[in-house]
């Protein structure tokens, strides 16, 4: 195999706003077994929807090659997403490959995974054994009827809770639980969720409903601001702020004043965090996106399958990141509803969260 030339890669790569690349999110499948109304509604992703063919997906070896070059450029954390990543056959093999990667100073990468939890009870132990560091589970309600209506495939909430417990038992903690809050749909579940996870090892995080993609019918009126969520919780359980644990964190951290644990708020709509965003994303078929709200990505699969060596691939990735100037969440408020609707954005199920 020819020399990769990666020893010469400078890990202090920054974009046009001096933001480093530290976090790489990799969508490993565009398929999901849920049809959540804010992500993959049945009206769009129905029985006849054309998902990618297997040969269009990046192979595990291609994913690992991209991740290795990203690590040489300064990436310290990998997050596997989808679709639903647990649907990708042989996932443990990919995780084992990624677990062999190291930063330029010899540290292993953090390998996380975001899942709907449907298969987590069955797979948590094998994921941990393969080298997965931790998991984040999406859960938008504890009310079984509402949860089944939101996932739109009649999947029971009890099985997701079993998966959360199994992940903790397998050593994939601290397990984070993400709740997307949409006004008039599940915002009445804010306090029940807080009550349930308070005093447990799990960190509950509330996510403002975002205008990712163009199929979820997003309206600003549907957003419940994080400040309002915190106020609702604080009336029953007083909160106090915590500092960041790392630069570029998406969530602001709070804890219960009486020691009942930690919660978080991801406020992309009302309190944009573009200023220190250090996340790049790889779509299922190998496009590099520099923002969750991007319209287009950069085709790395064509380079991989066109025979370029690692040095040229590293140069291409560096050029993309150096040209990055994204800050959509900061400018969203300046756009009229018509302009927001007209602006094309990639779907969440295609790029991951």
XYZ file of C-alpha atoms in Angstrom:
353
model
C 0.000 0.000 0.000
C 1.465 3.435 -0.860
C 2.436 5.854 1.867
C -0.568 7.760 3.141
C 1.255 10.977 3.865
C -1.001 11.508 6.862
C 1.901 12.059 9.225
C 2.238 15.496 7.629
C -1.414 16.467 8.078
C -1.826 19.456 10.359
C -4.495 18.702 13.019
C -5.173 22.412 13.669
C -7.431 22.734 10.609
C -9.940 25.597 10.962
C -12.707 27.051 8.792
C -13.257 30.673 7.739
C -14.658 31.457 11.193
C -11.712 29.831 12.999
C -13.747 26.786 14.014
C -11.788 23.508 14.202
C -13.142 20.165 13.028
C -13.459 17.992 16.126
C -16.674 15.998 15.666
C -17.581 13.815 12.671
C -21.142 12.492 12.384
C -21.545 9.597 9.985
C -24.912 8.437 8.667
C -24.532 4.718 7.979
C -28.029 4.056 6.590
C -30.887 6.118 5.192
C -33.429 3.548 6.397
C -35.407 3.657 9.619
C -38.076 1.429 11.125
C -39.907 4.465 12.601
C -41.868 7.072 10.673
C -41.640 9.937 13.137
C -43.820 12.826 12.060
C -41.024 15.420 12.348
C -38.392 13.377 10.521
C -39.650 10.659 8.152
C -43.413 11.133 7.790
C -45.264 8.338 5.991
C -46.700 10.858 3.577
C -43.206 11.174 2.087
C -41.352 8.037 3.195
C -44.096 5.586 2.325
C -44.023 2.043 1.015
C -42.880 3.146 -2.439
C -40.090 5.460 -1.280
C -36.803 4.649 -3.058
C -34.050 4.165 -0.491
C -30.420 3.828 -1.530
C -29.217 0.519 -2.942
C -26.583 -1.305 -0.931
C -23.784 -0.541 -3.402
C -24.559 3.171 -3.086
C -23.785 3.115 0.642
C -20.273 3.680 1.860
C -18.657 0.387 2.820
C -17.270 -0.044 6.330
C -13.761 0.216 4.908
C -14.624 3.488 3.153
C -16.171 4.897 6.334
C -13.104 3.908 8.336
C -10.786 5.500 5.793
C -12.661 8.809 5.955
C -12.686 8.660 9.759
C -8.944 7.959 9.888
C -8.204 11.002 7.732
C -10.627 13.116 9.766
C -8.787 12.061 12.929
C -5.521 13.216 11.377
C -7.215 16.593 10.805
C -8.183 16.878 14.478
C -11.452 14.957 14.845
C -11.693 13.403 18.297
C -15.258 12.116 18.320
C -17.257 10.009 15.887
C -21.038 9.692 16.064
C -22.845 7.022 14.066
C -26.312 8.069 12.949
C -28.939 7.294 10.324
C -31.777 6.699 9.599
C -31.602 4.129 12.355
C -27.981 2.931 12.574
C -28.848 -0.341 14.315
C -30.484 -1.448 11.056
C -27.088 -1.583 9.303
C -26.063 -5.225 9.180
C -22.705 -6.009 10.761
C -22.524 -2.693 12.594
C -20.296 -4.184 15.291
C -17.637 -4.826 12.653
C -17.586 -1.160 11.695
C -17.332 -0.103 15.328
C -14.410 -2.507 15.839
C -12.585 -0.917 12.890
C -13.221 2.603 14.167
C -12.087 1.630 17.660
C -8.601 0.993 16.252
C -8.204 4.615 15.141
C -6.123 7.104 17.091
C -5.655 10.844 17.277
C -2.240 12.249 16.222
C -1.130 12.099 19.876
C -2.217 8.479 20.251
C -5.596 8.734 21.995
C -8.526 6.534 20.954
C -11.489 8.342 19.442
C -14.784 8.586 21.270
C -17.337 6.531 19.328
C -20.970 7.380 20.043
C -24.225 6.320 18.444
C -27.674 7.891 18.209
C -30.566 5.433 18.036
C -34.323 5.233 18.395
C -33.673 2.429 20.859
C -35.855 -0.148 19.148
C -33.105 -2.793 18.934
C -30.908 -1.519 21.743
C -31.904 -4.073 24.386
C -30.760 -6.843 22.056
C -27.581 -5.195 20.803
C -26.187 -3.085 23.682
C -23.750 -5.701 24.965
C -22.313 -6.528 21.533
C -21.960 -2.831 20.674
C -19.985 -2.253 23.861
C -17.804 -5.296 23.214
C -17.024 -3.992 19.729
C -15.752 -0.706 21.131
C -18.710 1.690 21.231
C -18.232 4.351 23.894
C -21.794 5.513 24.590
C -25.274 5.962 23.144
C -27.909 8.657 22.839
C -31.522 7.508 22.600
C -34.346 9.500 21.005
C -37.546 9.388 23.081
C -40.262 11.990 22.622
C -42.913 10.836 25.083
C -43.558 8.387 27.908
C -47.240 8.211 27.071
C -47.506 4.987 25.098
C -50.411 6.078 22.940
C -48.759 9.353 22.012
C -45.347 7.734 21.496
C -46.811 5.148 19.149
C -48.651 7.871 17.251
C -45.439 9.892 16.918
C -43.318 6.990 15.669
C -46.307 6.015 13.497
C -45.435 2.295 13.477
C -47.090 1.401 16.796
C -43.778 0.739 18.534
C -44.254 0.632 22.343
C -42.371 2.966 24.637
C -41.605 0.145 27.088
C -39.200 -1.467 24.639
C -37.251 1.773 24.226
C -36.992 2.079 28.021
C -35.688 -1.496 28.133
C -33.034 -0.507 25.622
C -31.988 2.503 27.679
C -31.564 0.311 30.756
C -29.643 -2.299 28.748
C -27.254 0.336 27.402
C -26.516 1.577 30.910
C -25.989 -1.977 32.156
C -23.614 -2.704 29.272
C -21.428 0.281 30.190
C -22.534 2.634 27.415
C -23.226 5.474 29.806
C -23.763 8.160 30.576
C -26.771 7.451 28.349
C -28.368 10.607 27.010
C -32.078 10.728 26.191
C -33.151 13.277 23.584
C -36.709 14.637 23.460
C -37.741 16.771 20.477
C -40.482 19.117 21.702
C -43.199 20.286 19.342
C -45.869 22.661 20.633
C -49.337 21.172 20.686
C -48.038 17.667 20.050
C -45.915 16.541 22.990
C -45.032 19.637 25.021
C -47.388 18.460 27.780
C -44.905 15.600 28.269
C -42.060 17.886 29.380
C -42.706 17.520 33.103
C -43.543 13.790 33.002
C -40.243 13.182 31.195
C -38.350 15.300 33.721
C -39.973 13.476 36.623
C -39.202 10.070 35.142
C -35.501 10.644 34.454
C -34.766 12.835 37.473
C -32.656 10.950 40.015
C -31.493 8.370 37.443
C -28.089 7.899 35.756
C -29.574 9.214 32.496
C -29.239 12.760 31.142
C -32.467 14.043 29.612
C -32.046 16.693 26.916
C -34.806 18.788 25.363
C -34.383 19.734 21.696
C -36.173 22.629 20.067
C -38.137 21.495 17.028
C -35.922 22.414 14.061
C -36.492 23.117 10.378
C -34.263 20.296 9.165
C -35.153 19.260 5.630
C -38.340 20.260 3.847
C -40.800 17.448 4.584
C -41.775 17.962 8.228
C -43.962 21.054 7.779
C -41.908 23.116 10.231
C -43.356 26.409 11.499
C -41.821 28.776 14.020
C -45.069 28.645 15.999
C -44.400 24.939 16.651
C -41.176 25.684 18.524
C -41.217 25.592 22.318
C -38.194 27.709 23.325
C -35.733 26.119 25.718
C -36.243 29.021 28.116
C -39.926 28.126 28.349
C -39.118 24.446 28.897
C -36.663 25.328 31.660
C -39.243 27.599 33.277
C -41.859 24.850 33.274
C -39.455 22.398 34.886
C -38.084 24.988 37.297
C -41.500 25.648 38.810
C -41.444 22.108 40.202
C -37.724 21.351 40.361
C -35.449 24.433 40.678
C -32.503 24.382 38.277
C -29.022 25.865 38.249
C -26.663 26.206 35.259
C -23.529 24.167 34.645
C -20.581 25.008 32.442
C -19.535 23.336 29.206
C -17.525 20.134 29.391
C -15.993 20.693 25.941
C -15.894 23.420 23.281
C -18.622 23.159 20.663
C -21.165 21.355 22.828
C -24.667 21.570 21.383
C -26.456 21.456 24.736
C -26.439 23.925 27.592
C -26.179 21.951 30.810
C -28.266 22.411 33.944
C -28.717 20.442 37.147
C -31.433 20.116 39.706
C -30.694 22.311 42.690
C -31.391 19.470 45.122
C -28.937 17.095 43.446
C -31.471 15.175 41.370
C -29.208 14.991 38.337
C -28.473 16.846 35.106
C -30.597 17.932 32.146
C -29.729 19.735 28.933
C -31.261 22.059 26.347
C -30.402 22.112 22.641
C -31.587 25.494 21.379
C -30.707 25.711 17.712
C -33.680 27.969 16.988
C -33.699 30.461 19.866
C -30.052 30.418 20.946
C -27.899 29.411 17.985
C -24.533 27.814 18.703
C -22.984 28.296 15.256
C -20.141 30.345 16.703
C -18.194 27.347 17.978
C -19.740 24.564 15.868
C -17.041 21.983 15.208
C -19.165 19.292 13.536
C -18.875 17.824 10.045
C -21.292 15.237 8.647
C -20.940 12.377 6.194
C -24.133 11.280 4.461
C -24.991 7.658 3.838
C -23.510 7.632 0.347
C -20.418 9.633 1.186
C -21.129 13.333 0.854
C -19.423 15.675 3.294
C -21.794 18.300 4.706
C -20.494 21.200 6.767
C -23.863 22.104 8.338
C -27.005 20.250 9.422
C -28.990 22.750 7.348
C -26.891 22.461 4.179
C -28.481 22.118 0.771
C -25.613 20.227 -0.879
C -22.632 18.139 0.132
C -19.225 17.342 -1.314
C -18.857 13.935 -2.948
C -16.117 11.976 -1.171
C -17.360 8.615 -2.459
C -16.342 9.562 -5.999
C -12.824 10.242 -4.745
C -12.701 7.034 -2.714
C -13.853 4.903 -5.620
C -11.828 6.856 -8.136
C -8.578 5.605 -6.657
C -7.187 8.711 -4.954
C -4.560 8.148 -2.297
C -4.985 9.250 1.304
C -2.953 12.402 0.840
C -5.216 13.689 -1.922
C -8.327 12.694 0.047
C -6.962 14.521 3.081
C -6.289 17.604 0.967
C -9.831 17.536 -0.410
C -11.379 17.294 3.051
C -9.153 20.089 4.312
C -10.123 22.368 1.422
C -13.816 21.797 2.107
C -13.457 22.609 5.791
C -11.261 25.659 5.210
C -13.942 27.094 2.912
C -16.730 26.536 5.445
C -18.692 29.643 6.452
C -22.018 28.100 7.580
C -24.131 29.776 10.257
C -27.709 29.038 9.244
C -29.135 29.007 12.758
C -27.807 32.517 13.316
C -29.412 33.891 10.155
C -32.685 31.921 10.357
C -34.442 34.705 12.260
C -33.616 37.208 9.502
C -35.379 35.123 6.849
C -39.045 35.500 6.046
C -41.157 32.314 6.210
C -41.234 32.344 2.419
C -37.447 32.511 2.160
C -37.046 29.768 4.760
C -39.481 27.548 2.867
C -37.776 28.205 -0.450
C -34.314 27.382 0.861
C -33.465 23.730 0.073
C -32.106 21.674 2.984
C -31.054 18.064 3.232
C -33.407 15.722 5.136
C -32.540 14.615 8.671
C -32.922 10.933 7.748
C -30.284 11.370 5.021
C -27.641 13.221 7.009
C -28.309 12.213 10.623
C -28.776 14.558 13.574
